[in-house]
Coordinates of C-alpha atoms in Angstrom, one line a residue:
M127 CA 8.5 1.2 38.1
A128 CA 7.6 3.1 35.0
S129 CA 4.8 2.1 32.7
T130 CA 5.5 0.7 29.2
A131 CA 3.8 3.7 27.6
A132 CA 5.8 6.2 29.6
V133 CA 9.1 4.4 28.7
L134 CA 8.2 4.4 25.0
A135 CA 7.3 8.0 25.0
L136 CA 10.6 8.9 26.8
L137 CA 12.6 6.9 24.3
L138 CA 11.0 8.6 21.3
L139 CA 12.2 12.0 22.6
F140 CA 15.7 10.8 21.9
V141 CA 15.1 9.3 18.5
P142 CA 16.6 12.2 16.4
S143 CA 20.0 11.8 18.0
L144 CA 20.2 8.0 18.0
H145 CA 20.3 7.1 14.2
A146 CA 22.8 4.4 13.6
A147 CA 23.6 1.5 11.4
V148 CA 22.1 -1.8 12.5
S149 CA 21.4 -5.3 11.3
G150 CA 18.0 -6.9 11.5
K151 CA 19.2 -9.4 14.1
A152 CA 19.9 -6.5 16.5
C153 CA 16.1 -5.9 16.8
S154 CA 13.6 -7.9 18.8
C155 CA 10.7 -5.5 18.0
Y156 CA 9.8 -2.3 16.1
L157 CA 8.4 0.9 17.5
T158 CA 6.4 3.5 15.6
S159 CA 5.9 7.2 16.3
T160 CA 2.5 6.4 17.8
H161 CA 4.2 4.1 20.4
D162 CA 2.9 0.9 18.8
L163 CA 5.1 -2.2 18.9
F164 CA 5.4 -4.8 16.2
N165 CA 7.5 -8.0 16.0
T166 CA 8.3 -8.1 12.3
Y167 CA 9.7 -5.6 9.8
R168 CA 9.9 -5.8 6.0
V169 CA 10.8 -3.4 3.2
H170 CA 9.9 -3.7 -0.5
D171 CA 12.0 -1.2 -2.5
F172 CA 11.5 -0.7 -6.2
R173 CA 13.8 2.3 -6.8
R174 CA 17.0 0.6 -7.9
L175 CA 16.0 -2.4 -10.0
P176 CA 17.5 -3.6 -13.3
I177 CA 16.1 -1.6 -16.2
P178 CA 13.4 -3.8 -18.0
A179 CA 13.9 -4.7 -21.6
S180 CA 10.3 -3.7 -22.5
I181 CA 6.9 -3.0 -21.0
P182 CA 4.2 -5.5 -22.2
A183 CA 1.3 -4.1 -24.1
L184 CA -2.1 -4.3 -22.5
P185 CA -4.5 -6.8 -24.0
S186 CA -6.8 -5.0 -26.4
Q187 CA -9.6 -7.5 -26.2
L188 CA -11.0 -10.1 -23.7
P189 CA -11.1 -13.8 -24.6
P190 CA -14.5 -15.1 -25.3
T191 CA -14.4 -17.3 -22.2
I192 CA -14.8 -14.1 -20.1
T193 CA -18.5 -13.3 -19.7
D194 CA -20.6 -11.7 -17.0
S195 CA -21.1 -15.1 -15.4
T196 CA -17.3 -15.6 -15.0
S197 CA -17.0 -12.8 -12.5
H198 CA -14.2 -13.3 -9.9
S199 CA -12.8 -16.4 -11.8
S200 CA -9.1 -16.4 -12.4
I201 CA -8.5 -16.2 -16.2
P202 CA -5.0 -15.0 -16.9
I203 CA -4.8 -12.4 -19.7
G204 CA -1.9 -10.3 -20.9
T205 CA 1.9 -10.9 -20.7
L206 CA 4.0 -10.9 -17.6
Q207 CA 7.0 -8.6 -17.8
Q208 CA 10.3 -10.5 -17.7
G209 CA 12.9 -9.6 -15.2
F210 CA 12.2 -8.6 -11.6
L211 CA 8.6 -9.7 -11.7
T212 CA 9.6 -13.2 -12.6
S213 CA 12.4 -13.3 -9.9
K214 CA 12.1 -15.1 -6.6
E215 CA 12.4 -11.8 -4.8
W216 CA 9.0 -10.7 -6.3
T217 CA 7.2 -14.1 -6.5
S218 CA 8.0 -15.0 -2.8
S219 CA 6.2 -11.8 -1.6
W220 CA 3.6 -10.8 -4.2
D221 CA 1.0 -12.3 -6.4
I222 CA -0.4 -10.5 -9.5
Q223 CA -4.2 -11.0 -9.7
T224 CA -5.9 -12.2 -12.8
W225 CA -9.6 -12.1 -11.8
G226 CA -12.2 -9.8 -13.0
K227 CA -15.9 -9.1 -13.0
G228 CA -18.7 -8.7 -15.5
V229 CA -21.4 -6.1 -15.9
N230 CA -24.1 -5.9 -13.3
N231 CA -26.7 -3.3 -12.2
E232 CA -24.0 -1.2 -10.5
T233 CA -21.4 -1.1 -13.3
K234 CA -21.2 -0.1 -16.9
Y235 CA -18.5 -2.4 -18.4
K236 CA -16.5 -5.5 -17.6
M237 CA -13.3 -5.1 -15.6
W238 CA -10.4 -7.6 -15.7
N239 CA -7.0 -7.6 -14.0
S240 CA -4.2 -8.2 -16.5
L241 CA -0.6 -9.5 -16.0
S242 CA 0.5 -6.7 -18.3
S243 CA -0.9 -4.1 -16.1
V244 CA 1.8 -4.6 -13.4
Y245 CA 5.3 -3.7 -14.5
I246 CA 8.6 -2.1 -13.6
D247 CA 9.2 1.3 -15.3
Y248 CA 12.0 3.8 -15.2
E249 CA 12.9 7.3 -16.1
N250 CA 16.1 9.3 -16.4
I251 CA 16.5 11.4 -13.2
T252 CA 19.5 13.5 -12.5
T253 CA 19.2 12.9 -8.7
T254 CA 19.3 9.1 -8.7
I255 CA 21.8 6.3 -9.3
T256 CA 24.3 6.2 -12.1
T257 CA 24.3 2.9 -14.1
T258 CA 25.8 1.7 -17.3
T259 CA 22.9 3.3 -19.1
G260 CA 22.9 6.6 -17.3
K261 CA 21.1 8.0 -14.3
V262 CA 17.8 6.2 -13.8
G263 CA 15.1 5.6 -11.1
T264 CA 12.8 2.6 -11.3
R265 CA 9.4 2.1 -9.7
L266 CA 6.5 -0.4 -9.6
V267 CA 3.5 0.6 -11.8
L268 CA -0.1 -0.6 -11.7
K269 CA -2.0 0.7 -14.7
T270 CA -5.7 0.7 -15.8
R271 CA -6.9 1.5 -19.3
R272 CA -10.4 1.8 -20.8
F273 CA -11.1 -0.1 -24.0
E274 CA -14.4 -0.3 -25.9
G275 CA -16.7 -2.4 -23.7
F276 CA -14.3 -3.2 -20.9
Q277 CA -11.5 -2.0 -18.6
I278 CA -8.1 -3.5 -18.0
S279 CA -7.1 -3.1 -14.4
A280 CA -4.2 -4.1 -12.0
E281 CA -4.1 -5.7 -8.6
V282 CA -1.4 -7.3 -6.5
E283 CA -1.7 -9.1 -3.1
N284 CA 1.1 -9.5 -0.6
L285 CA 1.6 -13.1 0.4
Q286 CA 1.9 -12.5 4.1
K287 CA -1.7 -13.5 4.6
N288 CA -1.8 -13.5 8.4
L289 CA -1.3 -9.9 9.4
L290 CA -2.8 -9.1 12.8
H291 CA -2.1 -5.4 13.2
A292 CA 0.4 -3.4 11.1
S293 CA 1.9 -0.1 10.3
T294 CA 2.6 0.3 6.5
R295 CA 4.2 3.2 4.7
I296 CA 3.9 3.5 0.9
R297 CA 5.8 6.0 -1.2
A298 CA 3.5 6.6 -4.2
R299 CA 1.9 8.9 -6.7
V300 CA -1.2 8.6 -8.9
L301 CA -1.2 9.9 -12.5
G302 CA -3.7 9.8 -15.3
D303 CA -7.3 10.5 -16.4
P304 CA -10.5 10.7 -14.5
G305 CA -12.6 7.6 -13.8
A306 CA -10.2 5.3 -11.9
V307 CA -9.5 4.3 -8.3
A308 CA -6.1 3.7 -6.7
G309 CA -6.3 1.5 -3.6
L310 CA -3.9 0.7 -0.8
F311 CA -5.5 -1.4 1.9
Y312 CA -5.6 -4.2 4.4
Y313 CA -8.1 -6.9 3.4
R314 CA -9.7 -10.2 4.5
N315 CA -13.3 -9.8 3.4
D316 CA -15.9 -7.1 2.9
N317 CA -16.3 -6.7 6.6
N318 CA -12.6 -6.7 7.4
E319 CA -11.0 -4.0 5.2
S320 CA -9.2 -0.8 5.9
D321 CA -8.6 1.5 2.9
I322 CA -6.7 4.4 1.4
E323 CA -8.3 5.3 -1.9
I324 CA -7.6 8.0 -4.4
L325 CA -10.2 8.7 -7.0
T326 CA -8.8 10.3 -10.2
R327 CA -12.1 12.2 -10.8
D328 CA -11.6 14.0 -7.4
E329 CA -9.6 17.2 -6.8
A330 CA -6.0 16.4 -6.4
S331 CA -6.0 17.3 -2.7
A332 CA -8.6 14.7 -1.7
I333 CA -8.0 11.2 -0.3
W334 CA -10.6 8.8 1.0
Y335 CA -10.0 6.8 4.2
S336 CA -12.5 4.0 5.0
N337 CA -13.2 1.0 7.1
Q338 CA -15.6 -1.4 5.4
P339 CA -18.5 -1.8 5.1
V340 CA -19.4 1.8 4.1
L341 CA -22.9 1.0 2.8
D342 CA -25.8 -0.5 4.7
S343 CA -28.2 -3.1 3.4
D344 CA -30.2 -0.4 1.6
G345 CA -27.1 1.0 -0.1
N346 CA -26.9 4.1 2.0
Q347 CA -23.6 5.5 3.4
I348 CA -22.9 4.4 7.0
P349 CA -21.9 7.4 9.2
N350 CA -18.2 7.4 10.2
A351 CA -17.3 4.6 7.8
S352 CA -15.7 6.6 5.1
T353 CA -14.1 10.1 5.3
R354 CA -12.7 12.3 2.6
A355 CA -9.7 14.3 3.7
D356 CA -8.7 17.5 2.0
L357 CA -5.0 17.7 2.7
I358 CA -4.8 21.5 2.0
T359 CA -7.7 22.8 4.1
N360 CA -7.2 19.9 6.7
S361 CA -10.9 19.4 6.5
L362 CA -12.6 16.0 7.1
T363 CA -15.9 15.3 5.4
D364 CA -17.9 12.2 6.3
G365 CA -19.2 10.3 3.3
T366 CA -22.8 11.1 4.3
Q367 CA -22.1 14.9 4.2
L368 CA -19.8 15.3 1.3
T369 CA -18.9 18.8 0.1
S370 CA -16.5 19.8 -2.6
K371 CA -13.3 21.7 -1.9
R372 CA -10.5 22.4 -4.4
S373 CA -6.9 23.4 -4.0
S374 CA -3.7 23.0 -6.1
E375 CA -1.2 23.2 -3.2
F376 CA -1.3 19.4 -2.5
S377 CA -1.6 16.8 -5.2
W378 CA -1.6 13.0 -5.1
S379 CA 0.1 13.2 -8.5
D380 CA 3.3 14.2 -6.6
W381 CA 5.3 11.7 -4.6
H382 CA 4.0 11.3 -1.0
T383 CA 4.4 8.8 1.8
H384 CA 1.0 7.3 2.6
R385 CA 0.8 5.5 6.0
I386 CA -2.0 3.3 7.3
D387 CA -1.8 1.9 10.8
W388 CA -4.1 -0.9 12.0
T389 CA -4.0 -1.6 15.8
A390 CA -6.5 -3.2 18.2
G391 CA -9.7 -1.1 17.9
K392 CA -8.3 1.7 15.8
S393 CA -7.3 2.5 12.2
S394 CA -5.1 5.6 11.6
W395 CA -3.9 7.4 8.5
F396 CA -0.9 9.7 7.9
V397 CA 0.6 11.6 4.9
D398 CA 4.3 12.5 4.9
G399 CA 4.5 11.9 8.6
N400 CA 1.5 14.1 9.5
H401 CA -1.5 12.5 11.2
V402 CA -4.7 12.9 9.3
L403 CA -7.4 10.7 10.8
D404 CA -8.3 7.9 13.3
K405 CA -11.4 5.6 13.1
T406 CA -12.8 3.2 15.6
Y407 CA -15.7 2.2 13.4
G408 CA -15.3 -1.1 11.4
V409 CA -11.7 -1.8 12.5
P410 CA -10.7 -5.2 11.1
T411 CA -10.7 -8.0 13.6
A412 CA -9.7 -10.9 11.4
T413 CA -6.2 -11.6 10.0
A414 CA -5.7 -9.7 6.7
Y415 CA -3.1 -8.9 4.0
L416 CA -1.9 -5.9 2.0
V417 CA -3.5 -5.2 -1.4
L418 CA -2.6 -2.6 -4.0
N419 CA -4.8 -1.9 -7.0
M420 CA -5.7 0.5 -9.8
W421 CA -9.1 -0.1 -11.4
S422 CA -12.4 1.2 -12.8
D423 CA -15.7 -0.5 -13.6
G424 CA -17.8 2.4 -14.7
G425 CA -19.7 2.3 -11.4
V426 CA -20.7 5.1 -9.1
W427 CA -17.5 5.0 -7.0
S428 CA -14.9 4.9 -9.8
G429 CA -16.9 6.9 -12.3
V430 CA -16.6 6.2 -16.1
M431 CA -13.3 6.5 -17.8
D432 CA -13.3 7.5 -21.5
V433 CA -12.3 5.0 -24.1
G434 CA -8.5 5.2 -24.7
K435 CA -7.8 6.9 -21.4
E436 CA -5.6 5.4 -18.6
A437 CA -4.3 6.0 -15.1
R438 CA -1.4 4.7 -13.1
L439 CA -0.4 4.0 -9.5
E440 CA 3.4 4.3 -9.2
I441 CA 5.2 3.0 -6.1
E442 CA 8.8 3.6 -5.1
W443 CA 8.9 1.6 -1.8
I444 CA 6.7 -0.1 0.8
E445 CA 7.8 -0.4 4.4
M446 CA 5.9 -2.6 6.9
A447 CA 6.1 -3.3 10.6
F448 CA 3.6 -5.9 11.7
N449 CA 2.4 -8.7 13.9
T450 CA 1.0 -12.0 12.8
S451 CA -1.4 -14.6 13.9
D452 CA -1.1 -18.4 13.7
E453 CA -4.3 -18.3 11.6
G454 CA -3.8 -18.1 7.9
T455 CA -0.2 -19.0 8.1
E456 CA 0.5 -19.5 4.4
N457 CA 3.9 -18.1 3.5
K458 CA 4.6 -17.4 7.2
E459 CA 8.2 -17.5 8.2
R460 CA 10.0 -16.9 11.5
E461 CA 12.1 -13.8 11.0
P462 CA 14.5 -11.6 12.8
G463 CA 12.5 -9.5 15.2
Q464 CA 10.4 -12.4 16.3
G465 CA 12.9 -13.6 18.8
G466 CA 12.0 -15.2 22.1
D467 CA 13.8 -12.6 24.2
G468 CA 10.7 -10.3 24.2
C469 CA 11.0 -6.7 23.4
R470 CA 14.4 -6.0 24.9
R471 CA 15.8 -4.1 21.9
A472 CA 13.5 -2.0 19.8
C473 CA 14.2 -0.4 16.4
V474 CA 12.3 2.8 15.9
V475 CA 10.7 3.1 12.5
D476 CA 10.3 6.7 11.4
D477 CA 8.7 8.2 8.3
R478 CA 11.9 8.8 6.2
A479 CA 12.7 6.9 3.1
P480 CA 14.6 3.6 3.4
S481 CA 18.2 3.8 2.5
L482 CA 19.0 3.5 -1.2
S483 CA 21.8 1.1 -0.2
A484 CA 19.3 -1.7 -0.1
A485 CA 17.0 -0.6 -2.9
G486 CA 15.8 -3.5 -5.0
R487 CA 16.0 -6.0 -2.1
I488 CA 12.9 -7.5 -0.6
V489 CA 13.9 -8.9 2.8
G490 CA 12.5 -10.1 6.1
G491 CA 13.7 -8.2 9.1
L492 CA 15.6 -5.0 8.6
R493 CA 17.4 -3.9 5.5
E494 CA 21.1 -4.8 5.4
G495 CA 23.5 -2.0 5.4
I496 CA 23.1 1.7 6.5
M497 CA 19.6 2.1 8.1
A498 CA 18.7 5.7 7.7
A499 CA 15.1 5.1 8.7
V500 CA 15.7 2.9 11.7
V501 CA 17.2 3.6 15.1
V502 CA 18.3 1.1 17.7
V503 CA 17.0 1.8 21.2
V504 CA 17.9 -0.6 24.0
L505 CA 14.8 -0.9 26.2
A506 CA 15.5 -1.0 29.9
Q507 CA 14.2 -3.6 32.3
W508 CA 10.8 -1.9 32.5
L509 CA 9.6 -4.1 29.6

């Protein structure tokens, strides 16, 4: 009788020839290229949304109720963009954050998350979809901007709060001025966090991969906690031994698919389907959720952004395969792929973009329609 790992490896050899159209109900589990199995699949696609009427202006001043002592309190500022971000499709899956923090001995100015900092934007692109207003492509944007004395930032949390291992792919780019951080990460608390971070003051080929905590009680870097990857030279530099390397052949300002896998005892990172790094230090052990942010506080990590400057994290789509725990079950639903028949039918999730036929839909289970990124594989009785 063959082992499960051997069967999965054998099945993956046939993946290129098995692409087909399927429905979510056909799948009882989801298989990644690293042979990890997950029981739930979800895609969040922002490429084909209604064109927004306007983009809200960022608040140019903080209310007097926001002081250094109100750090991490939720005080909504800014204006929520009408349209998709007020629809059930968005609000049932995501929450725009409105907390902030004051100045302390590690930062130079207040930072506050604004409702206006998260919005849907679009541009005319000749390769996308024809609508009544022309050819356009939409995307989710998280923006941060420096004002005199404070920074307006952006953060959203996914409402699936009970992830217990996941494989997430995010098609994104980062644009703008030095002094900000784009974050894509699993989070529960400061000791259960696994990050992708892009610093806009870094060279464009550098991405940071970390499991928290990265600093000890004396504020020193912990070996193997944080690694800067140069995606041109393929060099990995531990945070304790950082050296500078520059190259213009890869840039996080271009569209790339960033993947972060969290499995038992291991965190793994990929870019455009290519494996970059594994870590066994600090792998989260508690249930967690996905967070996206774009921020600066003038501290050592983000650096100082000049007044009037800004940076953006733009996202086309997010694809998640994951398992859940009964702990932290807010917003937990039983979905296709969690069936009681065990893993008898696996859908293989690859690193290609989700089909545009489902763009704009946020669904549990697989996308409806043509599934260019998913293959049905019927597992034999070995499982």
